mmCIF file of N, CA and C in Angstrom:
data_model
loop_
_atom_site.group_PDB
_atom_site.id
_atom_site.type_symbol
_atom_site.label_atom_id
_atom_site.label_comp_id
_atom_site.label_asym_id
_atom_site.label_seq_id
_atom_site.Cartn_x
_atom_site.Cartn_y
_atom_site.Cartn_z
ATOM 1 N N UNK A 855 21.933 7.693 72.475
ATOM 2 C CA UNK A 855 21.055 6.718 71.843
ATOM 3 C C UNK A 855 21.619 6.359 70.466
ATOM 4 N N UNK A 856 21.625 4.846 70.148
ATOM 5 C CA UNK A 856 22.315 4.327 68.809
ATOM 6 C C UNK A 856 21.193 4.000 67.913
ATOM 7 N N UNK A 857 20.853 4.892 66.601
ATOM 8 C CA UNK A 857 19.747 4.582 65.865
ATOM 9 C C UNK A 857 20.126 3.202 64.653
ATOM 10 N N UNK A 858 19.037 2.722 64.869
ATOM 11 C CA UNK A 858 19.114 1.079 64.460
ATOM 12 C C UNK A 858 17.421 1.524 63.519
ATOM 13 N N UNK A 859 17.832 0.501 62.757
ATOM 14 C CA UNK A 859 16.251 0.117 61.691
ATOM 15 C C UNK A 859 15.216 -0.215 62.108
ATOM 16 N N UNK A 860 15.396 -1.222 63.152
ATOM 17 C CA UNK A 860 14.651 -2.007 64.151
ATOM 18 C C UNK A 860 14.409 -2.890 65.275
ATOM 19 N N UNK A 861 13.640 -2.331 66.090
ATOM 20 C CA UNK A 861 13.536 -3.163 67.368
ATOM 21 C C UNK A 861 12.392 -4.562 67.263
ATOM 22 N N UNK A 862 12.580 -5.325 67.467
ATOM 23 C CA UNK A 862 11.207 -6.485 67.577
ATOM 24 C C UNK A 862 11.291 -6.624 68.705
ATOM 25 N N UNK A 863 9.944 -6.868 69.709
ATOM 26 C CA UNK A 863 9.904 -7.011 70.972
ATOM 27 C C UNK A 863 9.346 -8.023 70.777
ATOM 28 N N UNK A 864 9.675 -9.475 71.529
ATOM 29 C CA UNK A 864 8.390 -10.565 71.862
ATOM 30 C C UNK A 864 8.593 -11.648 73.198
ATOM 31 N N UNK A 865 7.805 -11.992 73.098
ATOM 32 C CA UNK A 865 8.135 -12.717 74.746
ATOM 33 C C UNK A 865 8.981 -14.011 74.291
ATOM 34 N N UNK A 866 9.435 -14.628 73.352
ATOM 35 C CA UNK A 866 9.695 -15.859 73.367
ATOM 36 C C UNK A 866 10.946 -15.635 71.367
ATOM 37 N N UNK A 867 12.175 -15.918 71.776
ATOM 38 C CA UNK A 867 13.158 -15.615 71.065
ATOM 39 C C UNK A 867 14.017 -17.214 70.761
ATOM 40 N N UNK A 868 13.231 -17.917 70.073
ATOM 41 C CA UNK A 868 14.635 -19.024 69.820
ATOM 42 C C UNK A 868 15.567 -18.714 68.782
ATOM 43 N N UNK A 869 17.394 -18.493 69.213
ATOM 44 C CA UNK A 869 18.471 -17.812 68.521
ATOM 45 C C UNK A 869 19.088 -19.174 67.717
ATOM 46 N N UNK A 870 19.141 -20.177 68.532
ATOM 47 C CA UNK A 870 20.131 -21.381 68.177
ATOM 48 C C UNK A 870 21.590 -20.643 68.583
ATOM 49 N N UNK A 871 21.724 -20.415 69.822
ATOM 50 C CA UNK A 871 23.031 -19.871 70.026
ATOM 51 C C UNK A 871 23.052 -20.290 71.178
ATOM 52 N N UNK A 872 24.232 -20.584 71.275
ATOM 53 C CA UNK A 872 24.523 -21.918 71.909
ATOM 54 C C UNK A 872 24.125 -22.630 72.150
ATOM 55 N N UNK A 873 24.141 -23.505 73.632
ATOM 56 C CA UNK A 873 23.410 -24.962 73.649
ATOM 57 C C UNK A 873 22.043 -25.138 73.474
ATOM 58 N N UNK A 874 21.520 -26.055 73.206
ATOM 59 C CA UNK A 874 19.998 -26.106 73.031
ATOM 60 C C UNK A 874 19.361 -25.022 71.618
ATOM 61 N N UNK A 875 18.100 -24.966 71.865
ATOM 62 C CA UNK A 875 17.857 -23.772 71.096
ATOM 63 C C UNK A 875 17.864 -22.214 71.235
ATOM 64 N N UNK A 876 18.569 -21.872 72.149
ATOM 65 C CA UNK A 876 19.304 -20.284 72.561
ATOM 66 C C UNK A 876 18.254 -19.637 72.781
ATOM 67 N N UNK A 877 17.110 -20.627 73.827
ATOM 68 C CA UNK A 877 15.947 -19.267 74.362
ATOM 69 C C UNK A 877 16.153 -18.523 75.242
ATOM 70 N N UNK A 878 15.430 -17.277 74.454
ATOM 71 C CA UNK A 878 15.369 -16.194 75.364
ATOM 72 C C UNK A 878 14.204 -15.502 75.890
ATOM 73 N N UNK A 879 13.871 -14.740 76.579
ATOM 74 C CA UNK A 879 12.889 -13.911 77.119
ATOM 75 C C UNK A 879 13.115 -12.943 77.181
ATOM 76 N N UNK A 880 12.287 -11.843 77.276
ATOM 77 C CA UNK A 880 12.440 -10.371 77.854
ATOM 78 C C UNK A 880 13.156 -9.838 76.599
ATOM 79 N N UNK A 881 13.492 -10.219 75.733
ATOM 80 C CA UNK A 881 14.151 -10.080 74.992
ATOM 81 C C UNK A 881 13.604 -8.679 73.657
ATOM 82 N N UNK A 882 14.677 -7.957 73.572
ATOM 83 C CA UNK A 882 14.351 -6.873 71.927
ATOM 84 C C UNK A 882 15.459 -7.673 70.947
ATOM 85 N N UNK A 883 14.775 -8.124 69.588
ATOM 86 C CA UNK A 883 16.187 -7.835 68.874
ATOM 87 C C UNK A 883 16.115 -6.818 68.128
ATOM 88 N N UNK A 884 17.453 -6.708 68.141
ATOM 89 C CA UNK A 884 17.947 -5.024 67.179
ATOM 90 C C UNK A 884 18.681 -5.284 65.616
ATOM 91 N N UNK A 885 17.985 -4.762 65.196
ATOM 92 C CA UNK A 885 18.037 -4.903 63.368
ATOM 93 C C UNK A 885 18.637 -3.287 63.022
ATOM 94 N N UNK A 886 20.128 -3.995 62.326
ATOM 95 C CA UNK A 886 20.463 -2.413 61.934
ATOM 96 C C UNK A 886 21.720 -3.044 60.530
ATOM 97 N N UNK A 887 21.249 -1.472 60.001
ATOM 98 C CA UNK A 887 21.819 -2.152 58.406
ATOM 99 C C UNK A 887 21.206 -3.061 57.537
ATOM 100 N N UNK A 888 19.823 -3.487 58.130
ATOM 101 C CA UNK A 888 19.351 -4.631 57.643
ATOM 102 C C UNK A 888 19.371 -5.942 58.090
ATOM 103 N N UNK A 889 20.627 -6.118 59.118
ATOM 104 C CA UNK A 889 20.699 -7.422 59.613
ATOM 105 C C UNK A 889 21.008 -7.335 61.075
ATOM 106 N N UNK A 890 20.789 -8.816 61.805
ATOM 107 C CA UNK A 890 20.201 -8.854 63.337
ATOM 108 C C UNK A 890 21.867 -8.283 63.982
ATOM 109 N N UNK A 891 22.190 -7.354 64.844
ATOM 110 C CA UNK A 891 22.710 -7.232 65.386
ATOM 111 C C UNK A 891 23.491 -6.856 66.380
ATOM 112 N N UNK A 892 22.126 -7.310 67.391
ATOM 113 C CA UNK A 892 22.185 -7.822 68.057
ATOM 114 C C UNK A 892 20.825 -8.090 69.054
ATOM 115 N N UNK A 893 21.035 -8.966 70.711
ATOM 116 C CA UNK A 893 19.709 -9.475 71.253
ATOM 117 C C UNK A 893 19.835 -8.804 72.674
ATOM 118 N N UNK A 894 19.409 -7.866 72.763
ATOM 119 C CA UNK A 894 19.091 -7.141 74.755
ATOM 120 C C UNK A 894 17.945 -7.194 75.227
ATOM 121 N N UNK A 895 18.050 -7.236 76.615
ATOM 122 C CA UNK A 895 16.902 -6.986 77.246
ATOM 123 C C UNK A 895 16.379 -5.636 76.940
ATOM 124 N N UNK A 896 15.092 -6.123 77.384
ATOM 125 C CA UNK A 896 14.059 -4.884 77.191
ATOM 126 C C UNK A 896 14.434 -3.332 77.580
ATOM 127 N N UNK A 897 14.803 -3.655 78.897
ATOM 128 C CA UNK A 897 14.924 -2.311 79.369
ATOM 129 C C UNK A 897 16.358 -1.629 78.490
ATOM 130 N N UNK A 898 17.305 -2.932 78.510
ATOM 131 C CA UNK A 898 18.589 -2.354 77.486
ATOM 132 C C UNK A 898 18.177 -1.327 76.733
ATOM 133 N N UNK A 899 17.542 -2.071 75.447
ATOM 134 C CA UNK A 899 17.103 -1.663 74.704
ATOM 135 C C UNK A 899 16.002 -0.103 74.997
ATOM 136 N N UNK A 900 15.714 -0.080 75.406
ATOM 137 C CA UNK A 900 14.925 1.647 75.952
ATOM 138 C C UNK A 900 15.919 2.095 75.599
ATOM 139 N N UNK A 901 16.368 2.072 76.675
ATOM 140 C CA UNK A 901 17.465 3.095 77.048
ATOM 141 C C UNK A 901 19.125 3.262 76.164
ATOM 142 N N UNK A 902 19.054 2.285 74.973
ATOM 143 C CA UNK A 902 20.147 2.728 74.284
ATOM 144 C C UNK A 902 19.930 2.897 73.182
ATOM 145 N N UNK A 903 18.593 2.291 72.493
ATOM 146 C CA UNK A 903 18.523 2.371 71.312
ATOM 147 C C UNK A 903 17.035 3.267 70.640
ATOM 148 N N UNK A 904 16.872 4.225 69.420
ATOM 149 C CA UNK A 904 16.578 4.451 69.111
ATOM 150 C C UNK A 904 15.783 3.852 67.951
ATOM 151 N N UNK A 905 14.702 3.771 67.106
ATOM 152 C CA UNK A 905 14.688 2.676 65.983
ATOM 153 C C UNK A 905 13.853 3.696 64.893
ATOM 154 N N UNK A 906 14.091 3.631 63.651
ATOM 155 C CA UNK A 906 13.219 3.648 62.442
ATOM 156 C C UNK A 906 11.588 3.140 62.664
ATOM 157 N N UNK A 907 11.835 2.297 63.231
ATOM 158 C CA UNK A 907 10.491 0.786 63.421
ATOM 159 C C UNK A 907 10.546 0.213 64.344
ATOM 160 N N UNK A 908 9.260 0.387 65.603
ATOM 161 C CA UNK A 908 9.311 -0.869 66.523
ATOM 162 C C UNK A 908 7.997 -1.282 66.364
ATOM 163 N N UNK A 909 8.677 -3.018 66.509
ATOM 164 C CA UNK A 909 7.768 -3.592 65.754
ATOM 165 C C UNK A 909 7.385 -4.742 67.492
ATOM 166 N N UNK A 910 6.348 -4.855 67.638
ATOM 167 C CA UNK A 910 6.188 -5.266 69.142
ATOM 168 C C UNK A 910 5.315 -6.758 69.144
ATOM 169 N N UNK A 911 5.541 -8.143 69.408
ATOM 170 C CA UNK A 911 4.641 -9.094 68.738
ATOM 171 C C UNK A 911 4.614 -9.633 69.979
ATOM 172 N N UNK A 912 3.336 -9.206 71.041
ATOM 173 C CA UNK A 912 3.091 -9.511 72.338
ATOM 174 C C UNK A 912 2.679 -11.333 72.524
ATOM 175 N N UNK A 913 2.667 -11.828 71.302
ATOM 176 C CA UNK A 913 1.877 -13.111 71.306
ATOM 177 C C UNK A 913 2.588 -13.943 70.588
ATOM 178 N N UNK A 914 3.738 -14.066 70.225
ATOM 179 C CA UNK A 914 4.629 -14.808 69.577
ATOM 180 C C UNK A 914 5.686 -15.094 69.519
ATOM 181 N N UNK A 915 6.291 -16.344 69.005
ATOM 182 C CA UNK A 915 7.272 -16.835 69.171
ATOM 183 C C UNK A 915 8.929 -16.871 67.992
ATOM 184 N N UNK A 916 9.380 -15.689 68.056
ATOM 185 C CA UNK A 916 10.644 -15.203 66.609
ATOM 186 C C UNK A 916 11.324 -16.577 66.729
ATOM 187 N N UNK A 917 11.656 -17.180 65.395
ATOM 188 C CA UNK A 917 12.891 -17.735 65.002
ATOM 189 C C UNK A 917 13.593 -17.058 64.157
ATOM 190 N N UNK A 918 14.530 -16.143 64.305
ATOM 191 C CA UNK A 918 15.364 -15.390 63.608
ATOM 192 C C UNK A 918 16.321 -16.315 62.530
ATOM 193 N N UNK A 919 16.188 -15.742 61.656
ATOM 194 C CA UNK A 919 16.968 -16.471 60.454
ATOM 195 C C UNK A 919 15.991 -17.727 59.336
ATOM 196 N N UNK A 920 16.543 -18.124 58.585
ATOM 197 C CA UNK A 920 15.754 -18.899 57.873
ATOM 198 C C UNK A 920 15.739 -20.255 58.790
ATOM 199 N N UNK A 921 15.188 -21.238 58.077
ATOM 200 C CA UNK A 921 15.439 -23.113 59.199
ATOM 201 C C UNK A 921 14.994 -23.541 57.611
ATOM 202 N N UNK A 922 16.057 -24.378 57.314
ATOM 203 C CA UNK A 922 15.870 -25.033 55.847
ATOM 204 C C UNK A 922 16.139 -26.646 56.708
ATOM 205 N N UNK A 923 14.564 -27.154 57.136
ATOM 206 C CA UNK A 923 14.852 -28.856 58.200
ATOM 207 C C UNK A 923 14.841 -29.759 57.274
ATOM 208 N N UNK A 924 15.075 -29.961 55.790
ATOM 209 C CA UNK A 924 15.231 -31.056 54.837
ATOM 210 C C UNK A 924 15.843 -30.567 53.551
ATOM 211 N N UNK A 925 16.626 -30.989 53.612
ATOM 212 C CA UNK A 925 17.870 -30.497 52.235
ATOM 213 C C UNK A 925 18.837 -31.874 52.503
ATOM 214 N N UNK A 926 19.160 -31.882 50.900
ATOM 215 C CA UNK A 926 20.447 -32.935 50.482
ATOM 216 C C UNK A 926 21.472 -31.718 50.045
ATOM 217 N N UNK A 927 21.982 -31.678 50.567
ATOM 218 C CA UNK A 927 22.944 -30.204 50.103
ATOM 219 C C UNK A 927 24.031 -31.044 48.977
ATOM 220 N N UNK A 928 24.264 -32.143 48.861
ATOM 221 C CA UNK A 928 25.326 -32.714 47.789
ATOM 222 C C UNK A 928 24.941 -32.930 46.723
ATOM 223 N N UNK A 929 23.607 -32.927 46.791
ATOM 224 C CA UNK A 929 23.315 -32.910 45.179
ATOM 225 C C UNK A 929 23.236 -31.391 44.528
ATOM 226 N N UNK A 930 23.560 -30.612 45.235
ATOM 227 C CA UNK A 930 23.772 -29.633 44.358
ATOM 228 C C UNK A 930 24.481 -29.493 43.589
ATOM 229 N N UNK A 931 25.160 -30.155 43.356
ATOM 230 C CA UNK A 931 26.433 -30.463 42.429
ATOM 231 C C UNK A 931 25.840 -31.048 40.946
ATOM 232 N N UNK A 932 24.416 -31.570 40.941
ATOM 233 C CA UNK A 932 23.818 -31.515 39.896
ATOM 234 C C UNK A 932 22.561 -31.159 39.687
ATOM 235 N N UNK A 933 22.951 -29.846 40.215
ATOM 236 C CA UNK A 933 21.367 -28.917 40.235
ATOM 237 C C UNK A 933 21.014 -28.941 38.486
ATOM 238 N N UNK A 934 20.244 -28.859 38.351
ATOM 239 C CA UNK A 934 19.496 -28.358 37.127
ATOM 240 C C UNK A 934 19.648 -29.384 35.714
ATOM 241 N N UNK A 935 20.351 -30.258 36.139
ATOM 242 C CA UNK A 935 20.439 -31.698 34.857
ATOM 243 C C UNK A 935 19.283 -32.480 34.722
ATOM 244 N N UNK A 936 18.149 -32.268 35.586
ATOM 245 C CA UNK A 936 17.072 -33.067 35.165
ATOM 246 C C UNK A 936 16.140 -32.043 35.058
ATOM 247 N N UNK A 937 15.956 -30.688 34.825
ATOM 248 C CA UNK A 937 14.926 -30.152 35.107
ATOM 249 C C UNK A 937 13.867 -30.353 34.007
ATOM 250 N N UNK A 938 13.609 -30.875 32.692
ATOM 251 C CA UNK A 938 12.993 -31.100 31.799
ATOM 252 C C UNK A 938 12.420 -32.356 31.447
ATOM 253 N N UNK A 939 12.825 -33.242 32.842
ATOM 254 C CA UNK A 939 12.780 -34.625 32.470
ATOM 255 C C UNK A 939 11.486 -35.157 33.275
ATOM 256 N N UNK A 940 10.833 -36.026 32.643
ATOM 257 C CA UNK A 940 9.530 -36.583 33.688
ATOM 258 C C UNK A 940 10.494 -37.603 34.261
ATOM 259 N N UNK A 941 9.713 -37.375 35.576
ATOM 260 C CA UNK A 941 10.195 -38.606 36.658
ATOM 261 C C UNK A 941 11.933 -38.062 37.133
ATOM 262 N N UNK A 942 11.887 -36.838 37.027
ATOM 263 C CA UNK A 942 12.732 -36.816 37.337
ATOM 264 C C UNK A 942 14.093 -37.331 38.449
ATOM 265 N N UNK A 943 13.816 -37.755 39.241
ATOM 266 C CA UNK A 943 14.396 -38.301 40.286
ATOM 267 C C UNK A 943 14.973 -39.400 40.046
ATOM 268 N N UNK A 944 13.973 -40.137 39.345
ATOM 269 C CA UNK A 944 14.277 -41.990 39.042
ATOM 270 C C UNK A 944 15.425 -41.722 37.330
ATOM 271 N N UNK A 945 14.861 -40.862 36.702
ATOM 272 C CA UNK A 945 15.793 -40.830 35.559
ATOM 273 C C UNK A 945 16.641 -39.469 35.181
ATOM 274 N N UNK A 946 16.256 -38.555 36.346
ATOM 275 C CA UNK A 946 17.107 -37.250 35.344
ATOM 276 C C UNK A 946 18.305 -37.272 37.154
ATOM 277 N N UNK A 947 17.647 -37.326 38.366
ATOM 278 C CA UNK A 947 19.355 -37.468 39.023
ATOM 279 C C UNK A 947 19.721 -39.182 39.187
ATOM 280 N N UNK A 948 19.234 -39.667 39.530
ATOM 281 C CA UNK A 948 19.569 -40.981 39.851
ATOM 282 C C UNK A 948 20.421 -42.003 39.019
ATOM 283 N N UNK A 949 20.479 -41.685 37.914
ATOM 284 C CA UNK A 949 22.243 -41.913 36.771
ATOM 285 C C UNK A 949 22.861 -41.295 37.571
ATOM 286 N N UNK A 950 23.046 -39.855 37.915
ATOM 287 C CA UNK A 950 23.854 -39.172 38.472
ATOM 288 C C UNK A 950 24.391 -39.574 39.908
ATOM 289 N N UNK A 951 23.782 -39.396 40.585
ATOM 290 C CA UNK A 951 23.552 -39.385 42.200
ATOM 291 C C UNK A 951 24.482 -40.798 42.089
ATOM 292 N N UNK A 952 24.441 -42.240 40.929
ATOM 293 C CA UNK A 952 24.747 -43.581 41.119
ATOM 294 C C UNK A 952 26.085 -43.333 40.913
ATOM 295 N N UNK A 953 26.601 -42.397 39.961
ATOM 296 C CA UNK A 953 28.549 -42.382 39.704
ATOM 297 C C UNK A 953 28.998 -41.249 40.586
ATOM 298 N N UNK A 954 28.166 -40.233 41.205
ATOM 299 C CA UNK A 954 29.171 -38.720 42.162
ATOM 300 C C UNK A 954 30.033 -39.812 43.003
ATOM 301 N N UNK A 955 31.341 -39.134 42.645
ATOM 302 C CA UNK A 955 32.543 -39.860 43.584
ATOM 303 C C UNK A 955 32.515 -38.623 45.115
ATOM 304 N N UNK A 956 32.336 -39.307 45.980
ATOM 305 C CA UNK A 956 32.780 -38.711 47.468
ATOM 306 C C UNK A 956 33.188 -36.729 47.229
ATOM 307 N N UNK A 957 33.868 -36.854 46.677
ATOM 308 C CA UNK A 957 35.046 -35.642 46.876
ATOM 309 C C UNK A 957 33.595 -34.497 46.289
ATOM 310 N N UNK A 958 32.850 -34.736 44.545
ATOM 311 C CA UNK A 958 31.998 -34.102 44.127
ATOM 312 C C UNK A 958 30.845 -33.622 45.313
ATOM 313 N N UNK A 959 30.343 -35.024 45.694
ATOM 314 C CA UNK A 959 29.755 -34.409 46.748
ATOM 315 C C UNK A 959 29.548 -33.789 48.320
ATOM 316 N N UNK A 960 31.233 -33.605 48.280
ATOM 317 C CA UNK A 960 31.710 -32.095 49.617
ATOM 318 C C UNK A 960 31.523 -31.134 48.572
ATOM 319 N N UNK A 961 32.037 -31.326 47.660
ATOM 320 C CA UNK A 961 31.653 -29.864 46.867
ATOM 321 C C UNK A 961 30.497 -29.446 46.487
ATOM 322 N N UNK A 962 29.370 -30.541 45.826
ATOM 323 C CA UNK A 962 28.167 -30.284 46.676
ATOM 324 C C UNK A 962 27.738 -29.535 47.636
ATOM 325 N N UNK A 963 28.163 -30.043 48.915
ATOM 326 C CA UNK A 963 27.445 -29.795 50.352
ATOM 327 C C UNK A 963 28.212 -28.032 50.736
ATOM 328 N N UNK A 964 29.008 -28.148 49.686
ATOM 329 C CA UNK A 964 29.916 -27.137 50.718
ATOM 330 C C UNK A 964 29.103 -25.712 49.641
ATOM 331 N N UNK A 965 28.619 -25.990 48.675
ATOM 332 C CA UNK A 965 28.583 -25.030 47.388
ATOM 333 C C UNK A 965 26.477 -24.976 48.437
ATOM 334 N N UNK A 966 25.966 -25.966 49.015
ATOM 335 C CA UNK A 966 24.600 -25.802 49.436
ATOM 336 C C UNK A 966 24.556 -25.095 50.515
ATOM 337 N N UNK A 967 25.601 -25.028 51.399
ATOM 338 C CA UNK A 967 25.861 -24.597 52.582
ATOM 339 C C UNK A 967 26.143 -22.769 52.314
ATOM 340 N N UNK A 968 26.962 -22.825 51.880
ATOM 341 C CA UNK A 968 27.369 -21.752 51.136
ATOM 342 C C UNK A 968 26.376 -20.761 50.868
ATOM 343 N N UNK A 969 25.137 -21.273 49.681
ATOM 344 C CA UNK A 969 24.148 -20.168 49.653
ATOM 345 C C UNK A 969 23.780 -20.249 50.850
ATOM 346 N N UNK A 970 23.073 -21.046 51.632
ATOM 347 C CA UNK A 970 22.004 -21.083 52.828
ATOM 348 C C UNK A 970 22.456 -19.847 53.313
ATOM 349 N N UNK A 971 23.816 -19.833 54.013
ATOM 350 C CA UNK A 971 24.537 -19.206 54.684
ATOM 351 C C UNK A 971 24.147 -17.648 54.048
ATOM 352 N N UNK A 972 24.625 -17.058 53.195
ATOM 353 C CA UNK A 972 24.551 -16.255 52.127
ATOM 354 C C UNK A 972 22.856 -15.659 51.787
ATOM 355 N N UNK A 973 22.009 -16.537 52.206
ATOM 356 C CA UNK A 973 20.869 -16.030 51.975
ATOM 357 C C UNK A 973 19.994 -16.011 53.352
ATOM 358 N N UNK A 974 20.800 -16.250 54.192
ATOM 359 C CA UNK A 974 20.427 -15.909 55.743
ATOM 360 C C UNK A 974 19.730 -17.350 56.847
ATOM 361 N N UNK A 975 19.917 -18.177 56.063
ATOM 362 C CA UNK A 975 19.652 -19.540 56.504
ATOM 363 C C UNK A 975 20.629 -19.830 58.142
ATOM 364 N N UNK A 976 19.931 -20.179 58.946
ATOM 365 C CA UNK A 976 20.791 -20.148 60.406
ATOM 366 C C UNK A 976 20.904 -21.997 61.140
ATOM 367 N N UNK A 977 19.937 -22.446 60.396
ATOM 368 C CA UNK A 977 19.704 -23.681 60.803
ATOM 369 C C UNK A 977 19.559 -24.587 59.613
ATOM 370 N N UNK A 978 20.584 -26.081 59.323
ATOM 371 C CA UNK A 978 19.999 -26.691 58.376
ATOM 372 C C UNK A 978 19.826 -28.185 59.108
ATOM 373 N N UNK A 979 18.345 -28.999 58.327
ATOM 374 C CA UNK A 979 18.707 -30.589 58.617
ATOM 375 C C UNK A 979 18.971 -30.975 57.260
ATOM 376 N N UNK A 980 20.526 -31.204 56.956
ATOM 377 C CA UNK A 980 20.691 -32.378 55.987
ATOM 378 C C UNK A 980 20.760 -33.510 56.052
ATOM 379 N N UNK A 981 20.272 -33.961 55.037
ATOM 380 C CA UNK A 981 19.733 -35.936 54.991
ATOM 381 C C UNK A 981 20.508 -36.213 54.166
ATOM 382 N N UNK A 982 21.894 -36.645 54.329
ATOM 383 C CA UNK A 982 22.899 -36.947 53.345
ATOM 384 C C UNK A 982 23.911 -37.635 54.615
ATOM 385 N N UNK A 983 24.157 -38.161 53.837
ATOM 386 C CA UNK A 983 25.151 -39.546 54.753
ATOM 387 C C UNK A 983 26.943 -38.731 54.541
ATOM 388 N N UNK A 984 27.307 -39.200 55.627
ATOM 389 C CA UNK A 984 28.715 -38.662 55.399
ATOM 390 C C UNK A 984 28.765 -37.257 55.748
ATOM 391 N N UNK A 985 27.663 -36.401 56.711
ATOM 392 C CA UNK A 985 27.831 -35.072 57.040
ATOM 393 C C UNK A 985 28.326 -34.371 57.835
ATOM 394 N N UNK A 986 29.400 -36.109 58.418
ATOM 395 C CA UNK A 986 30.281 -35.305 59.876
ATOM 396 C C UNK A 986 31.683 -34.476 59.090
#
């Protein structure tokens, strides 16, 4: 038996792994070290794993990881230049947002992506043009 932090049991597991939204059933996930790793069936799970915590949610539906569904990830590139300003939007980014040349804002997107990633974010919708 491999002792892990934690088991979650629930009937209904959307991963975002691979196509679609990566549902699963029957499903334990296994939390060890602190982070998900990995997703077995039930019975798997009996029989190999041990846990700190099982945590069992007969009536619900896990989305593992954060879902951040509205972010401009390129303006991060001028996080915190308007924070003192009324109206901010119309006068503390929108000078800004009117001169960022292209290149600033991959570095932007890539510096927003970056934390998400970093702070356990698994899913983003960005609303920023140019995000292929």
């Amino acid at each position: 038996m491999h002792k892990v932090d934690m088991l979650v049991s629930a009937p209904h597991f959307f991963t975002m792994e691979g196509n679609g939204v990566g549902y699963k059933n029957n499903t334990v996930m296994v939390i060890k070290d602190g982070k998900i790793y990995d997703f077995v069936d039930a019975e798997t799970a009996r029989s190999t794993f041990t846990a700190i915590q099982n945590l069992s949610l007969d009536h619900h539906a896990i989305f593992p990881g954060f879902i951040d569904a509205h972010m401009h990830t390129s303006i991060c590139i001028v996080r915190g230049l308007a924070q003192d300003t009324n109206n901010w939007m119309m006068y503390g980014l929108q000078p800004f947002d009117n001169v960022i040349k292209p290149e600033h804002k991959d570095a932007g997107s890539k510096l927003g992506i970056i934390e998400g990633v970093m702070s356990g974010t698994t899913t983003f919708g960005d609303f920023e043009q140019g995000m292929d």
